[in-house]
CSV table of C-alpha atoms and ligand atoms in Angstrom, one decimal:
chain,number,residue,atom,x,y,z
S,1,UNK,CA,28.2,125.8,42.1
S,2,UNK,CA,25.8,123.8,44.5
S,3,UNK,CA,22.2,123.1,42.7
S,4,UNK,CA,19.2,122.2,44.6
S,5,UNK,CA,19.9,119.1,46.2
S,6,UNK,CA,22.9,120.3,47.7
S,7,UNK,CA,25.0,118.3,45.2
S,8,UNK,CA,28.2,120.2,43.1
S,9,UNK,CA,26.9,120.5,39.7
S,10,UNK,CA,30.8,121.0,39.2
S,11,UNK,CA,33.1,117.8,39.6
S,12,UNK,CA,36.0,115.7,38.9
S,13,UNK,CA,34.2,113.0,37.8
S,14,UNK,CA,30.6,111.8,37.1
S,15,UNK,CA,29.5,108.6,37.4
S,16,UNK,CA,26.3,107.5,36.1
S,17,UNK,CA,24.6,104.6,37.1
S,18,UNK,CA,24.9,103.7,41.0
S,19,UNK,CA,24.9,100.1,40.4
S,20,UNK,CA,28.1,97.8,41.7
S,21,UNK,CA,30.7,98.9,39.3
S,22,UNK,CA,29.9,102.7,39.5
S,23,UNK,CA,29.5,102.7,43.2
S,24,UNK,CA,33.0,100.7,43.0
S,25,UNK,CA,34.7,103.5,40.9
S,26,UNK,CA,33.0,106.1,42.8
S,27,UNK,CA,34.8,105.1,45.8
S,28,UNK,CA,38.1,104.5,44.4
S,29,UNK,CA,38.3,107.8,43.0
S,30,UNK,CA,36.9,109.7,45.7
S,31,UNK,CA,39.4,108.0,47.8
S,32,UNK,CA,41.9,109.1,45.7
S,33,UNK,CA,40.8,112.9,46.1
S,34,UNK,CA,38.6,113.5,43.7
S,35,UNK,CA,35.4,115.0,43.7
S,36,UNK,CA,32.6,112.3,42.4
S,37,UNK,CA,29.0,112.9,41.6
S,38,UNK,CA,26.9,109.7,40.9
S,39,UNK,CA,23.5,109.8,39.1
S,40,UNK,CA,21.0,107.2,38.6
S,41,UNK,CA,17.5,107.6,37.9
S,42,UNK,CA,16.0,104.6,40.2
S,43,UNK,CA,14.9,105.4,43.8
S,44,UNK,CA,17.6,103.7,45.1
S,45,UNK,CA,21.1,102.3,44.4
S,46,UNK,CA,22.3,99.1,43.9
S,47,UNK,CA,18.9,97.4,43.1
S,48,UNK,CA,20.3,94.7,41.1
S,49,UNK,CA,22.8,93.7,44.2
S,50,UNK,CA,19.7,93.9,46.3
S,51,UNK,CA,18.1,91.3,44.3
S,52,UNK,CA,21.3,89.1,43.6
S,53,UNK,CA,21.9,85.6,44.6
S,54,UNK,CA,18.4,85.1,46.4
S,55,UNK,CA,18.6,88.1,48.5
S,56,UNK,CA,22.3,87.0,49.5
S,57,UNK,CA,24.4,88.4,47.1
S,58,UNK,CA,26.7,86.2,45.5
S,59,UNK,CA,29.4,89.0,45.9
S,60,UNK,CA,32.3,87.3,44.3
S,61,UNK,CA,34.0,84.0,43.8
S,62,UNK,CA,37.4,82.6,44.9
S,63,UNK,CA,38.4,81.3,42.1
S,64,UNK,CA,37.3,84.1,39.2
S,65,UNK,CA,39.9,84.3,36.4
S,66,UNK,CA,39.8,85.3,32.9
S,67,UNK,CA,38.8,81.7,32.1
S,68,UNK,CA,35.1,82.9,33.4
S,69,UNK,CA,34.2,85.3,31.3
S,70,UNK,CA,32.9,85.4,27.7
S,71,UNK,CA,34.2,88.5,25.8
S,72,UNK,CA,35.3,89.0,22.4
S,73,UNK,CA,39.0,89.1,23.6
S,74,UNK,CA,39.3,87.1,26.3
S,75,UNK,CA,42.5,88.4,27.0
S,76,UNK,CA,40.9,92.1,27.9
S,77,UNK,CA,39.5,91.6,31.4
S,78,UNK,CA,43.0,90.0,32.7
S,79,UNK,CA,44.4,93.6,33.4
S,80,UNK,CA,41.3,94.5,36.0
S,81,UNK,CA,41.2,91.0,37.3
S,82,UNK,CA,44.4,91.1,38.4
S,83,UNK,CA,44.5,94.6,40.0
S,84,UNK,CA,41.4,94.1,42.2
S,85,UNK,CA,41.2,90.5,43.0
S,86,UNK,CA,38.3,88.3,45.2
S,87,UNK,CA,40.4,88.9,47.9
S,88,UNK,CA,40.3,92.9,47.6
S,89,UNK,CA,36.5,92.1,47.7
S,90,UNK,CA,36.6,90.0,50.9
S,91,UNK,CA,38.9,92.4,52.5
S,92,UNK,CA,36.2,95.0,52.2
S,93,UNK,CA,33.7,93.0,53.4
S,94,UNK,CA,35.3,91.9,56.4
S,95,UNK,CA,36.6,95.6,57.0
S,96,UNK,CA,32.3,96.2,57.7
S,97,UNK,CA,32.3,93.1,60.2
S,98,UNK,CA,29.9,91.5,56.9
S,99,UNK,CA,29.4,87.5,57.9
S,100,UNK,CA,29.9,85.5,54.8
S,101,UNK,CA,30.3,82.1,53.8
S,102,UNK,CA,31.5,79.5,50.6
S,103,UNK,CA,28.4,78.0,49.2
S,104,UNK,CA,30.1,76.1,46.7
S,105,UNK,CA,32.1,76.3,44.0
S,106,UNK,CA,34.4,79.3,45.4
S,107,UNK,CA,30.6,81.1,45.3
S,108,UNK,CA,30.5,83.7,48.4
S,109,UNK,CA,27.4,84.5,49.6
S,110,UNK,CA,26.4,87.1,52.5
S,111,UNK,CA,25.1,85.3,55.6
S,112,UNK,CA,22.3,87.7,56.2
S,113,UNK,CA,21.5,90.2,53.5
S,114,UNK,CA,22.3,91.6,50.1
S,115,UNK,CA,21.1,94.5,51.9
S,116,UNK,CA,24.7,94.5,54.0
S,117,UNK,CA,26.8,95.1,50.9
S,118,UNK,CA,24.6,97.6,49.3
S,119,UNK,CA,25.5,99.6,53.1
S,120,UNK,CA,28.7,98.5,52.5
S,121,UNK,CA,29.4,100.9,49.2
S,122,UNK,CA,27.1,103.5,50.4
S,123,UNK,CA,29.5,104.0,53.9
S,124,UNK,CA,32.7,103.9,51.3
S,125,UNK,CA,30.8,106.3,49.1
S,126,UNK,CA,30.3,108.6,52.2
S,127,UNK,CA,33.9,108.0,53.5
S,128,UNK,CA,35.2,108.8,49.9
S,129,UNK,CA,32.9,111.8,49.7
S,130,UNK,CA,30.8,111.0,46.4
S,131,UNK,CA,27.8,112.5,46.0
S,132,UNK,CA,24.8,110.3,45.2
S,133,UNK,CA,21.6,112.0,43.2
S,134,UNK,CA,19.4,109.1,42.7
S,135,UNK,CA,15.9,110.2,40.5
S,136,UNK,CA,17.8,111.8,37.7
S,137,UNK,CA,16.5,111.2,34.6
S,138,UNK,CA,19.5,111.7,31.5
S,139,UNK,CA,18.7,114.1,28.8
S,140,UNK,CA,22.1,114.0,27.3
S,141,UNK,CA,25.5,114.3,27.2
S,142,UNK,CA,27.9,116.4,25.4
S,143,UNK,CA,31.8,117.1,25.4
S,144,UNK,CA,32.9,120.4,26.4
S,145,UNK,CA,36.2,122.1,26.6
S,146,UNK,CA,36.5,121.0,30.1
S,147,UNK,CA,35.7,117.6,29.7
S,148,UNK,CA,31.7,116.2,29.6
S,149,UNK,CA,28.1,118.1,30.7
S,150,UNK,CA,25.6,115.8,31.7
S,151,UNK,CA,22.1,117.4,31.2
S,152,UNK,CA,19.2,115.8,33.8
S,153,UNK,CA,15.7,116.9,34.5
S,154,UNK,CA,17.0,119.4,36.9
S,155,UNK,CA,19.7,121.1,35.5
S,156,UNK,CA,23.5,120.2,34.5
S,157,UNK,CA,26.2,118.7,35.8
S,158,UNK,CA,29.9,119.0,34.7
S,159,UNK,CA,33.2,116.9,35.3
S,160,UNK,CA,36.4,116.3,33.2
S,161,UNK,CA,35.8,112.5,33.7
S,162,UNK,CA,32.6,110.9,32.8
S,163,UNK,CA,32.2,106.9,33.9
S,164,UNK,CA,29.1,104.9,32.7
S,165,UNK,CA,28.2,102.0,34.8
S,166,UNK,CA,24.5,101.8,33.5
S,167,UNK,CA,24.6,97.7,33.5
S,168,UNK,CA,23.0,95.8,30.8
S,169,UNK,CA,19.3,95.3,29.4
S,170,UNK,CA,18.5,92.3,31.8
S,171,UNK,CA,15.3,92.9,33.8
S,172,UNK,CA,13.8,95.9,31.8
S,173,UNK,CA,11.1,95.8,35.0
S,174,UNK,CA,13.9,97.3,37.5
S,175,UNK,CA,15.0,99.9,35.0
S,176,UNK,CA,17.8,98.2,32.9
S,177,UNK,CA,18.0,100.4,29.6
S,178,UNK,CA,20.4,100.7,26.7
S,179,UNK,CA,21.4,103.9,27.8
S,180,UNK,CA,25.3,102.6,28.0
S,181,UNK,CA,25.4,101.1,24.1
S,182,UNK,CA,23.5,104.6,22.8
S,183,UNK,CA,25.8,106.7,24.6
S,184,UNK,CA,28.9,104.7,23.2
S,185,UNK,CA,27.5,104.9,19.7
S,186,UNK,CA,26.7,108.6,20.1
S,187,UNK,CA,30.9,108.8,20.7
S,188,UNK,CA,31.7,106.7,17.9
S,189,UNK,CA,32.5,103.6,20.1
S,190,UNK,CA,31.6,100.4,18.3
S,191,UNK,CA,29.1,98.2,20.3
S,192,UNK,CA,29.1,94.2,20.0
S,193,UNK,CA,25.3,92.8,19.2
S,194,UNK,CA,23.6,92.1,23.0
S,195,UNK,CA,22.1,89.2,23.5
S,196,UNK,CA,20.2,87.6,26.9
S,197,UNK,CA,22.6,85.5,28.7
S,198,UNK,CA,22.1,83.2,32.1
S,199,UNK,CA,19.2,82.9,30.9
S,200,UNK,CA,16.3,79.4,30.9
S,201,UNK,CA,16.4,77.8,27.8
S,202,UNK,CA,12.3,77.6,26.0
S,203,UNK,CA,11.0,74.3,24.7
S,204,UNK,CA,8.5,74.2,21.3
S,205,UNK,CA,5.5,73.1,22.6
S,206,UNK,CA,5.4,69.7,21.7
S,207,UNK,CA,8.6,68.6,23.6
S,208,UNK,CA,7.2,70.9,26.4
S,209,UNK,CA,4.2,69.1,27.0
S,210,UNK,CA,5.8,65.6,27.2
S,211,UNK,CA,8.3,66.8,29.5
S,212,UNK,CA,5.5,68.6,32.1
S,213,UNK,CA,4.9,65.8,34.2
S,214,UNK,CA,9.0,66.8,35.0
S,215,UNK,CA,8.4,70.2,36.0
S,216,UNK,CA,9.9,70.9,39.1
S,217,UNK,CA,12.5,68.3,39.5
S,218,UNK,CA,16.3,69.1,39.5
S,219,UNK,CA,19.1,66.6,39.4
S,220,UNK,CA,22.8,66.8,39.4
S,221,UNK,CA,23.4,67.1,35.1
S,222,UNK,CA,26.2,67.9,33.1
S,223,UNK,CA,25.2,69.9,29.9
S,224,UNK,CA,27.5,70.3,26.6
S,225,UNK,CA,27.2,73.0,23.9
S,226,UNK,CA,30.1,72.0,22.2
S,227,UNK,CA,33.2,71.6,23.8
S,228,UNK,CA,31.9,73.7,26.7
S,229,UNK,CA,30.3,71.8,29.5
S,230,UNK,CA,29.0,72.5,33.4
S,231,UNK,CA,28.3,70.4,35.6
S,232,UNK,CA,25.5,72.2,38.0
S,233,UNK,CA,22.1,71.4,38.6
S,234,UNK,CA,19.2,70.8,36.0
S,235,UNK,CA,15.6,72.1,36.7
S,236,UNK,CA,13.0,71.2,34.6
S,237,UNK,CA,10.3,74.1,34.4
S,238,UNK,CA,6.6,74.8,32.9
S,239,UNK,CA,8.5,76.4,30.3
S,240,UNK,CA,11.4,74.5,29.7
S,241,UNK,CA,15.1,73.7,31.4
S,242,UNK,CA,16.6,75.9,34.3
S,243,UNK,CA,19.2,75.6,37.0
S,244,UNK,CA,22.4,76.7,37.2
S,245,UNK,CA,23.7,74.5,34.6
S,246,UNK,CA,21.7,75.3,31.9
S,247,UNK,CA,22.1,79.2,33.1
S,248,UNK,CA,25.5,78.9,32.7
S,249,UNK,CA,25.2,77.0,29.1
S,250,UNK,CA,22.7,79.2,28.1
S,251,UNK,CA,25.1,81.7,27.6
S,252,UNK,CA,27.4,79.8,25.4
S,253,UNK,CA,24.0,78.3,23.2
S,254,UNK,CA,22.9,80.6,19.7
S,255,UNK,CA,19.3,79.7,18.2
S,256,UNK,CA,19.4,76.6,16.8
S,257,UNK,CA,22.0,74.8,18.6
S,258,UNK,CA,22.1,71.4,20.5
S,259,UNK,CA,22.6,71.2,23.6
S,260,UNK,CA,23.5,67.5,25.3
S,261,UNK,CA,22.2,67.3,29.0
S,262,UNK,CA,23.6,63.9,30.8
S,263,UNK,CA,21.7,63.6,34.6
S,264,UNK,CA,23.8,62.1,36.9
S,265,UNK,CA,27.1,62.4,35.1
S,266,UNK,CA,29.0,60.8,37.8
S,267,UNK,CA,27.3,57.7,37.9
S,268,UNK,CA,27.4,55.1,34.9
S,269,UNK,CA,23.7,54.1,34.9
S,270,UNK,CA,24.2,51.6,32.3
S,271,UNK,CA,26.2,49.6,34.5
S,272,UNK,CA,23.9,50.2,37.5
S,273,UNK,CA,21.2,49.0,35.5
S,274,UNK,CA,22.6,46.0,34.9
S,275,UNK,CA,23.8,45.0,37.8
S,276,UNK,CA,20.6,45.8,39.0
S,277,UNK,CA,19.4,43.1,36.8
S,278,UNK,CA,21.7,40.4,37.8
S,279,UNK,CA,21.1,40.8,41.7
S,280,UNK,CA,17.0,41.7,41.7
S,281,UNK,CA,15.6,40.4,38.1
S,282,UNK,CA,12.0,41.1,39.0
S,283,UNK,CA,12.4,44.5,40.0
S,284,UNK,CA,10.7,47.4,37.5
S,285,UNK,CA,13.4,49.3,35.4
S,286,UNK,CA,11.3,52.5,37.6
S,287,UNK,CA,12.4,51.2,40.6
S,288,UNK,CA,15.9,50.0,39.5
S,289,UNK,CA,16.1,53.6,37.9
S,290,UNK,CA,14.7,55.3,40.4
S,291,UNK,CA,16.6,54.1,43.0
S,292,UNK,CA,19.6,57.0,41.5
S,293,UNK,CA,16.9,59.1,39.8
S,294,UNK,CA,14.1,61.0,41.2
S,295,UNK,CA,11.2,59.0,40.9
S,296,UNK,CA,8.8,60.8,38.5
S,297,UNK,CA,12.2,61.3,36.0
S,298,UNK,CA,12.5,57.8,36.2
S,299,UNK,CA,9.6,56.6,35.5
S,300,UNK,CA,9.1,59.2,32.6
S,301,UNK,CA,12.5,57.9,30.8
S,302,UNK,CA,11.3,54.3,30.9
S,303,UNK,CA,7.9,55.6,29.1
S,304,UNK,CA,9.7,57.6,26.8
S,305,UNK,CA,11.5,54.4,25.8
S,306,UNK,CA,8.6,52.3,25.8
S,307,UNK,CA,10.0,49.9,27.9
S,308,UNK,CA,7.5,47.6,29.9
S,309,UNK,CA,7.9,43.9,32.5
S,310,UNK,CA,10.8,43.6,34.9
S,311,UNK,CA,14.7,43.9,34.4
S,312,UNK,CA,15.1,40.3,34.1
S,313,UNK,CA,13.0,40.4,30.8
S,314,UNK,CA,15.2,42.8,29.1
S,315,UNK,CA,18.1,42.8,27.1
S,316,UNK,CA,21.1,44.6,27.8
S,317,UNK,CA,20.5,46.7,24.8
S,318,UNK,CA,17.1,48.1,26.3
S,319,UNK,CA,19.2,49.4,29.5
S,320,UNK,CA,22.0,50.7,27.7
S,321,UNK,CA,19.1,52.7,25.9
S,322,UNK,CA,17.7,54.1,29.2
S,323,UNK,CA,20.7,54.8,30.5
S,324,UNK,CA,21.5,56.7,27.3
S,325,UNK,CA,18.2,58.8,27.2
S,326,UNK,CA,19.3,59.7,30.7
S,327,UNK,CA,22.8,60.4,29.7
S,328,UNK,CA,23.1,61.3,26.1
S,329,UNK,CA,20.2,63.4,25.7
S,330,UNK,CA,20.0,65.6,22.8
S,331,UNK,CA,18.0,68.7,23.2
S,332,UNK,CA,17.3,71.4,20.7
S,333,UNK,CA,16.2,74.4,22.5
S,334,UNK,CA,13.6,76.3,21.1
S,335,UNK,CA,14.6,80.1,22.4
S,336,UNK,CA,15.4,81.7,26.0
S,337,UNK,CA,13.1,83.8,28.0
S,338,UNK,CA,15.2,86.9,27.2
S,339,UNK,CA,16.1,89.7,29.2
S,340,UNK,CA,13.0,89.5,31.1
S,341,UNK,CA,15.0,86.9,33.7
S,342,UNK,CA,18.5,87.1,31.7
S,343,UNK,CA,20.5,87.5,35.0
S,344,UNK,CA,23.0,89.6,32.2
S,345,UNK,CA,23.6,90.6,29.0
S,346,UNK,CA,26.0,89.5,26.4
S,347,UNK,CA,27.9,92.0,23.9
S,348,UNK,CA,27.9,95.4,24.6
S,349,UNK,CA,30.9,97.7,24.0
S,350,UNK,CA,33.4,96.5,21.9
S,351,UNK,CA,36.5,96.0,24.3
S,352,UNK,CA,38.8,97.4,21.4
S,353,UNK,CA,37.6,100.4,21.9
S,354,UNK,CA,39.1,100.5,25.4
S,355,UNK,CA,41.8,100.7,27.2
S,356,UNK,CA,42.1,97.8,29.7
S,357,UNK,CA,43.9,99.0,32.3
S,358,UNK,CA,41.6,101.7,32.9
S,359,UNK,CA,38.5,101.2,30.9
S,360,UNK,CA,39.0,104.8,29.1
S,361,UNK,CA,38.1,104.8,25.6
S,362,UNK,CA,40.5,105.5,23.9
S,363,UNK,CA,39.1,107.7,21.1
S,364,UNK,CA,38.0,109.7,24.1
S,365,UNK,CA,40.0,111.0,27.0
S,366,UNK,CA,37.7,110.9,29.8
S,367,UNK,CA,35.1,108.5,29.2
S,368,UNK,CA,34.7,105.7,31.0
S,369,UNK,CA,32.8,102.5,30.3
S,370,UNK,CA,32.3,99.8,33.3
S,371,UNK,CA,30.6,96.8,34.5
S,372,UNK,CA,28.0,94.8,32.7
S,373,UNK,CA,27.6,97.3,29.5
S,374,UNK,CA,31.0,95.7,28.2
S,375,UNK,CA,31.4,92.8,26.1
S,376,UNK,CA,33.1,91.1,29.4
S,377,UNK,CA,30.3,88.8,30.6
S,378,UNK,CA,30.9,86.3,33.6
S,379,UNK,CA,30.0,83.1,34.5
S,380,UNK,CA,27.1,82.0,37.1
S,381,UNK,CA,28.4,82.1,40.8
S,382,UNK,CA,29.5,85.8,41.7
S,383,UNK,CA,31.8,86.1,38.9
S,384,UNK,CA,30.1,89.4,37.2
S,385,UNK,CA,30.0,91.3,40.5
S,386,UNK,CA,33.5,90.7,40.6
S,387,UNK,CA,33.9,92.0,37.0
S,388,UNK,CA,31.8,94.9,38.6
S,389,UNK,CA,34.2,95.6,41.1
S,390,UNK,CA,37.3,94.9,39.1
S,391,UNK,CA,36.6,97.8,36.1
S,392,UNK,CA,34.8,100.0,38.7
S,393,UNK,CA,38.0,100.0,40.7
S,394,UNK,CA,40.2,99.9,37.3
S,395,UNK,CA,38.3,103.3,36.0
S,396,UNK,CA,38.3,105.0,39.6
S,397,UNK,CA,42.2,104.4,39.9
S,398,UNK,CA,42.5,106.9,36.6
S,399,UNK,CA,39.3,109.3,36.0
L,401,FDA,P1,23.8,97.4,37.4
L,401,FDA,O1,22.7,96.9,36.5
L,401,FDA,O2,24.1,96.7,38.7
L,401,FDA,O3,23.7,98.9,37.7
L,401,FDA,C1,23.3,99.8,36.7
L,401,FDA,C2,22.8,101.1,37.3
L,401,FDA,O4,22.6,102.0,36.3
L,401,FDA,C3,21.4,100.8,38.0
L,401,FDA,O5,21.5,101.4,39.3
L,401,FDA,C4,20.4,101.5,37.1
L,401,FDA,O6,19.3,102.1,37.8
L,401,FDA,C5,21.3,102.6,36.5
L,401,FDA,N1,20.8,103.0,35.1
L,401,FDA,C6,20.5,102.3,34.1
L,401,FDA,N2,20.1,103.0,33.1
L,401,FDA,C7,20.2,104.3,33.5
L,401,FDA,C8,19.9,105.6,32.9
L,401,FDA,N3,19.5,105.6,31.6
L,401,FDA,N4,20.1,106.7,33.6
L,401,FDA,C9,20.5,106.6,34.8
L,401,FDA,N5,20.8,105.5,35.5
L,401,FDA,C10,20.6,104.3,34.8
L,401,FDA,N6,26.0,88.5,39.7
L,401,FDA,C11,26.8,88.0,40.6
L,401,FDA,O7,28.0,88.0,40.4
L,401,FDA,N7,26.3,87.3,41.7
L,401,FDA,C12,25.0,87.2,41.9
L,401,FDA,O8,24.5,86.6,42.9
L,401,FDA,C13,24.1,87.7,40.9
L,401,FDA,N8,22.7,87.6,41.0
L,401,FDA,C14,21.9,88.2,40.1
L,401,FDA,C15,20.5,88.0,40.2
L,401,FDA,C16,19.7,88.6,39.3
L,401,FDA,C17,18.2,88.4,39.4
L,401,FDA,C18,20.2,89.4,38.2
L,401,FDA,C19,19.3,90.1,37.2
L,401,FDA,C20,21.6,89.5,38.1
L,401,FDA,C21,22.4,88.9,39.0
L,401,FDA,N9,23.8,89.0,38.9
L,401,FDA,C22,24.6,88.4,39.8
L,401,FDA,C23,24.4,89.9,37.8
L,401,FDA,C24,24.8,91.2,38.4
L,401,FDA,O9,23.7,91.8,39.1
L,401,FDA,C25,25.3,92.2,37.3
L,401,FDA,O10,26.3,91.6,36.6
L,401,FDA,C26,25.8,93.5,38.0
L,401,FDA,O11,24.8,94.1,38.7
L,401,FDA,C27,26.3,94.5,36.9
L,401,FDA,O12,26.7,95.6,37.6
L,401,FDA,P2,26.6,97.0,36.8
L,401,FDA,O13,27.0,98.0,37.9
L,401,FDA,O14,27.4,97.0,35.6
L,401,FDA,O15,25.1,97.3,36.4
């Protein structure tokens, strides 16, 4: 049966949610014959890849291996990792004549716009004949005889296979929802508790106002939670710490943890401290600080430590202070601004309720569950597209 929009309300397979891991399943199983309807109730498809990687898309990274991703069992995401790898990605890419380059870090960015891999799928999804009915709001779903009925505000669709790719809750604003975890629950499928992750860290007031005269410096850092470190840049904020390394931290940190932030890890300021001493005695410890420090950081550490007259007045002691409150500095968080910028979500479906070769739960033949709504969560630096493309592809090999 056709409905209005011209799309079969009858298929092989529905996909819902037209974000990067159901437009990636979409296309493997349409390629692989089978008739696909996609549904998503934004305007338009792929909004989150639009947005990624400042307009660029940070659409996968070289070196992406299980070791990148937080899950529950880290062992589940080896099976998709391996069977559509970076280099699947790239071939894609390069397939559409798409310029790209290494930032750093393995990180692959597009040289001119998100906007080119967003065509990208779209021209696959065409090639592999899937259907794409954006603006459809989901009433329900129910199992049938045949397989799943998906009920929308105009009417219902049926398929034997059902994949949800709905993402996670980051960004409410652009219509994340927890449509994926409900759904799961509604089948009986356990779901890990969520939490905001690549996220800034908050500071309680008080720390936050002595550290405002810092907002808007960054600085090569590494930060520790534990034994888990990165070694990224730091930005200091109106609201707290940012940059890539404390993203990536952020999603290793739970309320009430330490976090250990050392700027310039790979220089030893105590030493160049004192040899600053020894060759320029009446320099300022700002100036001798500030010549490997930004300025305003520099002078702010020597207040903090209420050091005052030049390096040749103080003791080595003092310095190796300084350098320490540069280097050792012990920072208790006081929250995360949540999903509001969470670049992704933590938890989500339990893993062991899934099969990891092809994503299928396996208390129910048929449905699928992809992308950012599992508990497989990846590092900063095009890692969780490629988690995107790796489970769409793993669940559009088999629904
Ligand atoms: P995604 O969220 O992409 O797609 C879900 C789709 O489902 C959406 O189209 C949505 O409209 C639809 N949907 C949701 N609820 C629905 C409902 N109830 N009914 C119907 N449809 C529904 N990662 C990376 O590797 N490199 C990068 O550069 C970046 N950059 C980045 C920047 C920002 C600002 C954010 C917020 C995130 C990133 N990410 C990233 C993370 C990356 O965007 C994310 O991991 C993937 O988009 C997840 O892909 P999914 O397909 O799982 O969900």
């Amino acid at each position: 049966m056709i409905g209005e929009t011209g799309l079969q309300r009858k298929s092989d397979v529905i996909v819902i949610g037209a974000g990067a891991a159901g437009m990636m399943a979409a296309i493997r199983a349409g390629k692989r014959g089978r008739s696909v309807v996609v549904l998503d109730h934004a305007r338009a498809p792929g909004e989150k890849i639009r947005i990624s990687g400042g307009g660029r898309c940070n659409f996968t990274n070289i070196h992406a291996g299980p070791k990148n991703f937080l899950s529950a069992n880290p062992h589940f995401c080896k099976s998709a990792l391996a069977r559509f790898t970076p280099a699947d990605f790239i071939a894609m890419v390069d397939r559409h004549g798409i310029a790209w380059h290494e930032k750093t870090l393995g990180q692959l960015f597009c040289d001119d716009s998100a906007k080119d891999i967003i065509r990208m799928l779209l021209d696959e999804m065409r090639m592999a004949g899937a259907a794409l009915h954006l603006g459809a709001e989901i009433a329900g779903v129910e199992r049938t005889d045949a397989g799943f009925r998906v009920s929308t505000g105009e009417g219902a669709y049926e398929a034997s296979s059902l994949i949800v790719a709905t993402g996670g809750k980051s960004i409410p604003k652009m219509g994340a929802t927890g449509f994926a975890y409900r759904l799961a629950e509604q089948f009986g499928l356990a779901v890990l508790e969520t939490r905001p992750g690549l996220v800034p860290l908050t500071l309680d007031p008080g720390l936050l106002e002595s550290i405002a005269p810092l907002a808007g410096i960054a600085a090569p850092a590494e930060i520790r939670h534990g034994r888990t470190a990165f070694r990224e840049a730091l930005l200091f904020t109106h609201r707290g710490l940012s940059g890539p390394a404390i993203l990536q931290i952020s999603s290793y940190w739970r309320e009430g943890d330490e976090i250990v932030v050392a700027i310039e890890p790979d220089i030893d300021i105590a030493s160049h401290l004192k040899r600053a001493k020894q060759l320029n005695g009446r320099q300022s410890p700002q100036t001798a600080l500030g010549d490997i420090l930004p300025k305003r950081l520099a002078q702010f550490l020597v207040e903090r430590e209420k050091i005052s007259g030049n390096m040749a007045d103080l003791p080595d002691k003092a310095l190796l202070r300084l350098a320490a409150g540069a280097q050792s500095l012990a920072v208790k968080p006081s929250g995360s601004e949540g999903y509001r910028t969470a670049e992704v979500t933590l938890g989500g479906i339990d893993t062991a309720a899934l099969d990891s070769r092809s994503m299928e739960a396996k208390a129910v033949p048929g449905l699928y569950f992809i992308g950012e709504c599992v508990d497989v969560t990846g590092w900063l630096g095009g890692y969780n597209f490629q988690w995107a493309w790796a489970s769409g592809f793993a669940a559009g090999e088999c629904a």
